[in-house]
Amino acid sequence: MNDRPKLTIKKPLSLEKQSQLSQGLQYLAPNMPKKLSAKEQEHLMKQAQKKKREGIKTALGWLYEKFPACFNIKEIKPLKLHIEKDIYPYLDQEGAPSRIKVRLALKYYTQNINYIKALITDTHRYDLSGHQVEEITQEQKAYAQDKLDKILQIIKTKNRYKNKSSSQEKADNS
């Protein structure tokens, strides 16, 4: 059994206890930066996003290479529900991405506009070997259509905002 005491705070700590706790935490992690500037925080966020995108690209490349009948850029097919469970046994092989990266890659793949359009137009979902597995229901098609409409509306709004700002800049420069 675990003999370590649990830290429970039943009433607010006094200022003296707060400073002792803070000093103890600094002793445990002396190399942690105190506070980052806004620029440094933004830079770290961009680096993390870039690393995440690279991981997704790597995992997608692995999926395209390992399962070409199912994952094909030129011919996007609706995937079987919970297909990640079929993919996980292959992750033990050398050069395979982690489970998290595969899940992120699947999320990226299934949120693609072309994938959503394939859900709306196709009649069946496909497994890893490219065989039809289950039929796409009308509810799933309606959900995909709503999702597509929302995405297109967001794109239209962004383009409208972009066009307004660029035309205003041109007017200011004239």
Coordinates of N, CA and C in Angstrom, one line a residue, residues 9-113:
I9 N -5.8 20.3 1.7 CA -5.9 21.7 2.3 C -7.3 21.9 2.7
K10 N -7.5 22.0 4.0 CA -8.9 22.2 4.5 C -9.2 23.6 4.7
K11 N -8.2 24.4 5.0 CA -8.5 25.8 5.2 C -7.4 26.6 4.5
P12 N -7.6 27.9 4.1 CA -6.6 28.6 3.4 C -5.2 28.7 4.2
L13 N -4.2 28.6 3.4 CA -2.8 28.7 4.0 C -2.5 30.1 4.4
S14 N -1.7 30.2 5.5 CA -1.2 31.5 5.9 C -0.2 32.0 4.9
L15 N 0.1 33.2 4.9 CA 1.2 33.8 4.0 C 2.5 33.1 4.2
E16 N 2.8 32.8 5.5 CA 4.1 32.1 5.8 C 4.1 30.7 5.2
K17 N 3.0 30.0 5.3 CA 3.0 28.6 4.8 C 3.0 28.7 3.3
Q18 N 2.3 29.7 2.7 CA 2.3 29.8 1.2 C 3.7 30.0 0.7
S19 N 4.5 30.9 1.4 CA 5.9 31.1 0.9 C 6.8 29.9 1.1
Q20 N 6.5 29.2 2.2 CA 7.3 27.9 2.4 C 7.0 26.9 1.3
L21 N 5.7 26.8 1.0 CA 5.3 25.9 -0.1 C 5.9 26.3 -1.4
S22 N 5.9 27.6 -1.7 CA 6.5 28.1 -2.9 C 8.0 27.9 -3.0
Q23 N 8.7 28.1 -1.9 CA 10.1 27.8 -1.9 C 10.4 26.3 -2.1
G24 N 9.6 25.5 -1.5 CA 9.8 24.1 -1.6 C 9.6 23.6 -3.1
L25 N 8.6 24.2 -3.7 CA 8.4 23.9 -5.1 C 9.5 24.4 -6.0
Q26 N 10.0 25.5 -5.7 CA 11.2 26.0 -6.4 C 12.4 25.2 -6.2
Y27 N 12.6 24.6 -5.0 CA 13.7 23.7 -4.8 C 13.6 22.4 -5.6
L28 N 12.3 21.9 -5.8 CA 12.1 20.7 -6.5 C 12.3 20.9 -8.0
A29 N 12.0 22.1 -8.5 CA 12.1 22.4 -9.9 C 12.8 23.7 -10.1
P30 N 14.2 23.8 -9.9 CA 14.9 25.0 -10.0 C 15.1 25.5 -11.4
N31 N 15.0 24.6 -12.4 CA 15.3 25.0 -13.8 C 14.1 25.6 -14.5
M32 N 12.9 25.5 -13.9 CA 11.7 26.0 -14.5 C 11.7 27.6 -14.6
P33 N 11.4 28.1 -15.8 CA 11.4 29.6 -15.9 C 10.3 30.2 -15.0
K34 N 10.6 31.3 -14.5 CA 9.6 32.0 -13.6 C 8.4 32.4 -14.5
K35 N 8.5 33.4 -15.4 CA 7.4 33.8 -16.2 C 8.0 34.1 -17.6
L36 N 7.2 33.8 -18.6 CA 7.6 34.0 -20.0 C 6.9 35.3 -20.5
S37 N 7.6 36.0 -21.4 CA 7.0 37.1 -22.0 C 5.9 36.6 -23.0
A38 N 5.1 37.5 -23.5 CA 4.1 37.1 -24.4 C 4.7 36.6 -25.7
K39 N 5.8 37.2 -26.1 CA 6.5 36.8 -27.4 C 7.0 35.4 -27.2
E40 N 7.6 35.1 -26.0 CA 8.2 33.8 -25.8 C 7.1 32.7 -25.7
Q41 N 6.0 33.1 -25.1 CA 4.8 32.2 -25.0 C 4.3 31.8 -26.4
E42 N 4.2 32.9 -27.2 CA 3.7 32.7 -28.6 C 4.7 31.8 -29.4
H43 N 6.0 32.1 -29.2 CA 7.0 31.3 -29.9 C 6.9 29.8 -29.5
L44 N 6.8 29.6 -28.2 CA 6.6 28.2 -27.7 C 5.4 27.5 -28.2
M45 N 4.3 28.3 -28.3 CA 3.0 27.7 -28.8 C 3.2 27.4 -30.3
K46 N 3.9 28.2 -31.1 CA 4.1 28.0 -32.5 C 5.0 26.7 -32.7
Q47 N 6.0 26.6 -31.9 CA 6.9 25.4 -32.0 C 6.1 24.2 -31.6
A48 N 5.2 24.2 -30.6 CA 4.4 23.0 -30.3 C 3.5 22.7 -31.4
Q49 N 2.8 23.7 -32.0 CA 1.9 23.4 -33.1 C 2.7 22.8 -34.3
K50 N 3.9 23.3 -34.6 CA 4.6 22.8 -35.7 C 5.0 21.3 -35.4
K51 N 5.4 21.0 -34.2 CA 5.8 19.7 -33.8 C 4.6 18.7 -34.0
K52 N 3.4 19.2 -33.6 CA 2.2 18.4 -33.7 C 1.8 18.2 -35.1
R53 N 1.9 19.2 -36.0 CA 1.7 19.0 -37.4 C 2.6 18.0 -38.0
E54 N 3.9 18.1 -37.7 CA 4.9 17.2 -38.2 C 4.5 15.7 -37.8
G55 N 4.1 15.6 -36.5 CA 3.7 14.2 -36.1 C 2.5 13.7 -36.8
I56 N 1.5 14.6 -37.1 CA 0.3 14.2 -37.9 C 0.8 13.8 -39.3
K57 N 1.6 14.6 -39.9 CA 2.1 14.3 -41.3 C 2.8 12.9 -41.3
T58 N 3.6 12.7 -40.3 CA 4.4 11.4 -40.3 C 3.4 10.2 -40.1
A59 N 2.4 10.4 -39.2 CA 1.4 9.3 -39.0 C 0.6 9.1 -40.3
L60 N 0.2 10.2 -40.9 CA -0.6 10.1 -42.2 C 0.2 9.4 -43.2
G61 N 1.5 9.7 -43.4 CA 2.3 9.0 -44.3 C 2.4 7.6 -44.1
W62 N 2.5 7.2 -42.8 CA 2.6 5.8 -42.4 C 1.2 5.1 -42.8
L63 N 0.1 5.8 -42.5 CA -1.2 5.2 -42.8 C -1.3 5.0 -44.4
Y64 N -0.9 6.0 -45.1 CA -1.0 5.9 -46.6 C -0.1 4.7 -47.1
E65 N 1.0 4.6 -46.5 CA 1.9 3.5 -47.0 C 1.5 2.1 -46.5
K66 N 1.0 2.0 -45.3 CA 0.6 0.7 -44.7 C -0.7 0.2 -45.2
F67 N -1.7 1.1 -45.5 CA -3.0 0.8 -45.9 C -3.5 1.5 -47.1
P68 N -2.9 1.3 -48.2 CA -3.2 2.1 -49.4 C -4.6 1.9 -50.0
A69 N -5.2 0.7 -49.7 CA -6.6 0.4 -50.1 C -7.6 1.2 -49.4
C70 N -7.2 1.7 -48.2 CA -8.2 2.4 -47.3 C -7.9 3.9 -47.3
F71 N -6.6 4.2 -47.2 CA -6.1 5.6 -47.1 C -5.5 6.0 -48.4
N72 N -6.2 6.7 -49.3 CA -5.7 7.1 -50.6 C -6.1 8.6 -50.8
I73 N -5.1 9.4 -51.0 CA -5.3 10.9 -51.2 C -6.2 11.1 -52.4
K74 N -6.0 10.4 -53.5 CA -6.8 10.6 -54.7 C -8.2 10.1 -54.6
E75 N -8.4 9.1 -53.8 CA -9.7 8.4 -53.7 C -10.1 8.3 -52.3
I76 N -10.6 9.3 -51.7 CA -10.9 9.3 -50.2 C -12.2 8.5 -50.0
K77 N -12.1 7.5 -49.1 CA -13.3 6.7 -48.8 C -13.7 6.9 -47.3
P78 N -15.0 6.8 -47.0 CA -15.4 6.9 -45.6 C -14.9 5.6 -44.9
L79 N -14.3 5.9 -43.7 CA -13.7 4.8 -42.9 C -14.7 4.2 -42.0
K80 N -14.5 2.9 -41.7 CA -15.3 2.1 -40.8 C -15.3 2.8 -39.4
L81 N -16.4 2.8 -38.7 CA -16.4 3.4 -37.4 C -15.4 2.6 -36.5
H82 N -14.7 3.4 -35.7 CA -13.7 2.8 -34.7 C -12.6 2.1 -35.4
I83 N -12.2 2.6 -36.6 CA -11.1 1.9 -37.3 C -9.8 1.9 -36.6
E84 N -9.7 2.8 -35.7 CA -8.4 2.9 -34.9 C -8.1 1.6 -34.2
K85 N -9.2 0.9 -33.8 CA -9.0 -0.4 -33.1 C -8.4 -1.4 -34.0
D86 N -8.7 -1.3 -35.3 CA -8.0 -2.2 -36.3 C -6.6 -1.8 -36.5
I87 N -6.3 -0.6 -36.4 CA -4.9 -0.1 -36.7 C -4.0 -0.4 -35.5
Y88 N -4.5 -0.3 -34.3 CA -3.6 -0.4 -33.1 C -2.7 -1.7 -33.1
P89 N -3.1 -2.8 -33.5 CA -2.2 -4.0 -33.5 C -1.0 -3.8 -34.4
Y90 N -1.1 -3.0 -35.4 CA 0.0 -2.7 -36.3 C 1.1 -1.7 -35.7
L91 N 0.7 -1.1 -34.6 CA 1.6 -0.1 -34.1 C 2.8 -0.7 -33.3
D92 N 2.8 -2.0 -33.1 CA 4.0 -2.6 -32.5 C 5.1 -2.8 -33.5
Q93 N 4.9 -2.6 -34.7 CA 5.9 -2.8 -35.7 C 6.9 -1.6 -35.7
E94 N 8.1 -1.9 -36.2 CA 9.2 -0.8 -36.2 C 8.8 0.3 -37.1
G95 N 9.0 1.5 -36.7 CA 8.7 2.7 -37.6 C 7.3 3.1 -37.5
A96 N 6.5 2.5 -36.7 CA 5.1 2.9 -36.5 C 4.9 4.1 -35.6
P97 N 4.0 5.0 -35.9 CA 3.8 6.1 -34.9 C 3.1 5.7 -33.7
S98 N 3.0 6.6 -32.7 CA 2.3 6.3 -31.5 C 0.8 6.3 -31.6
R99 N 0.1 5.8 -30.6 CA -1.4 5.8 -30.7 C -1.9 7.2 -30.8
I100 N -1.3 8.1 -30.0 CA -1.8 9.5 -30.0 C -1.7 10.1 -31.4
K101 N -0.5 9.9 -32.0 CA -0.3 10.5 -33.3 C -1.3 9.9 -34.3
V102 N -1.6 8.6 -34.2 CA -2.5 7.9 -35.1 C -3.9 8.5 -34.9
R103 N -4.3 8.7 -33.6 CA -5.6 9.3 -33.4 C -5.7 10.7 -33.9
L104 N -4.6 11.5 -33.7 CA -4.6 12.9 -34.3 C -4.6 12.9 -35.8
A105 N -3.9 11.9 -36.4 CA -3.9 11.8 -37.9 C -5.3 11.4 -38.4
L106 N -6.0 10.5 -37.7 CA -7.4 10.1 -38.1 C -8.3 11.3 -37.9
K107 N -8.1 12.1 -36.9 CA -9.0 13.3 -36.7 C -8.8 14.2 -37.8
Y108 N -7.5 14.5 -38.1 CA -7.2 15.4 -39.2 C -7.8 14.9 -40.5
Y109 N -7.7 13.6 -40.8 CA -8.1 13.0 -42.1 C -9.7 13.1 -42.1
T110 N -10.4 12.8 -41.0 CA -11.8 12.7 -41.1 C -12.5 14.1 -41.0
Q111 N -11.7 15.1 -40.7 CA -12.3 16.5 -40.6 C -12.0 17.2 -41.9
N112 N -11.3 16.6 -42.9 CA -11.0 17.1 -44.2 C -12.3 17.3 -45.0
I113 N -12.5 18.4 -45.7 CA -13.7 18.7 -46.5 C -14.0 17.6 -47.5

